[in-house]
Amino acid sequence: MKKSLFWLLVLLLSPVAVLVVITPMDSQKQYLFGLLSIGILFLMGFQ
């Protein structure tokens, strides 16, 4: 169950990661994306 949830989360987040790599960001957006990704990794660690 946990492994399938992990892969579902990876599949959902991969387009977001591609979008972030393609679009240029200013420092404010980079800061927000960094906090968001740390939060997601933290949640994935708990599951």
mmCIF file of C-alpha atoms in Angstrom:
data_model
loop_
_atom_site.group_PDB
_atom_site.id
_atom_site.type_symbol
_atom_site.label_atom_id
_atom_site.label_comp_id
_atom_site.label_asym_id
_atom_site.label_seq_id
_atom_site.Cartn_x
_atom_site.Cartn_y
_atom_site.Cartn_z
ATOM 1 C CA MET A 1 0.000 0.000 0.000
ATOM 2 C CA LYS A 2 2.721 2.448 0.944
ATOM 3 C CA LYS A 3 4.780 1.683 -2.135
ATOM 4 C CA SER A 4 1.840 2.202 -4.501
ATOM 5 C CA LEU A 5 1.005 5.496 -2.790
ATOM 6 C CA PHE A 6 4.632 6.571 -3.179
ATOM 7 C CA TRP A 7 4.649 5.831 -6.916
ATOM 8 C CA LEU A 8 1.313 7.588 -7.365
ATOM 9 C CA LEU A 9 2.775 10.660 -5.679
ATOM 10 C CA VAL A 10 5.887 10.478 -7.884
ATOM 11 C CA LEU A 11 3.728 10.263 -11.012
ATOM 12 C CA LEU A 12 1.669 13.240 -9.902
ATOM 13 C CA LEU A 13 4.690 15.375 -9.037
ATOM 14 C CA SER A 14 6.824 14.644 -12.103
ATOM 15 C CA PRO A 15 4.952 17.090 -14.423
ATOM 16 C CA VAL A 16 5.309 19.758 -11.734
ATOM 17 C CA ALA A 17 9.063 19.139 -11.569
ATOM 18 C CA VAL A 18 9.369 19.370 -15.367
ATOM 19 C CA LEU A 19 7.388 22.615 -15.351
ATOM 20 C CA VAL A 20 9.631 24.077 -12.655
ATOM 21 C CA VAL A 21 12.788 23.124 -14.571
ATOM 22 C CA ILE A 22 11.480 24.640 -17.833
ATOM 23 C CA THR A 23 10.087 27.934 -16.511
ATOM 24 C CA PRO A 24 12.511 30.570 -15.223
ATOM 25 C CA MET A 25 11.738 31.607 -11.657
ATOM 26 C CA ASP A 26 12.602 34.595 -9.547
ATOM 27 C CA SER A 27 13.901 34.145 -6.027
ATOM 28 C CA GLN A 28 10.452 34.366 -4.412
ATOM 29 C CA LYS A 29 9.103 31.455 -6.470
ATOM 30 C CA GLN A 30 12.263 29.427 -5.861
ATOM 31 C CA TYR A 31 11.847 29.959 -2.109
ATOM 32 C CA LEU A 32 8.197 28.847 -2.181
ATOM 33 C CA PHE A 33 8.975 25.819 -4.338
ATOM 34 C CA GLY A 34 11.818 24.838 -2.017
ATOM 35 C CA LEU A 35 9.535 24.960 1.014
ATOM 36 C CA LEU A 36 6.845 23.009 -0.830
ATOM 37 C CA SER A 37 9.245 20.281 -1.938
ATOM 38 C CA ILE A 38 10.718 19.952 1.563
ATOM 39 C CA GLY A 39 7.196 19.610 2.960
ATOM 40 C CA ILE A 40 6.305 16.925 0.417
ATOM 41 C CA LEU A 41 9.490 14.970 1.137
ATOM 42 C CA PHE A 42 8.747 15.244 4.869
ATOM 43 C CA LEU A 43 5.235 13.848 4.336
ATOM 44 C CA MET A 44 6.578 11.026 2.168
ATOM 45 C CA GLY A 45 9.001 10.119 4.947
ATOM 46 C CA PHE A 46 6.155 9.698 7.432
ATOM 47 C CA GLN A 47 4.132 7.327 5.254
#
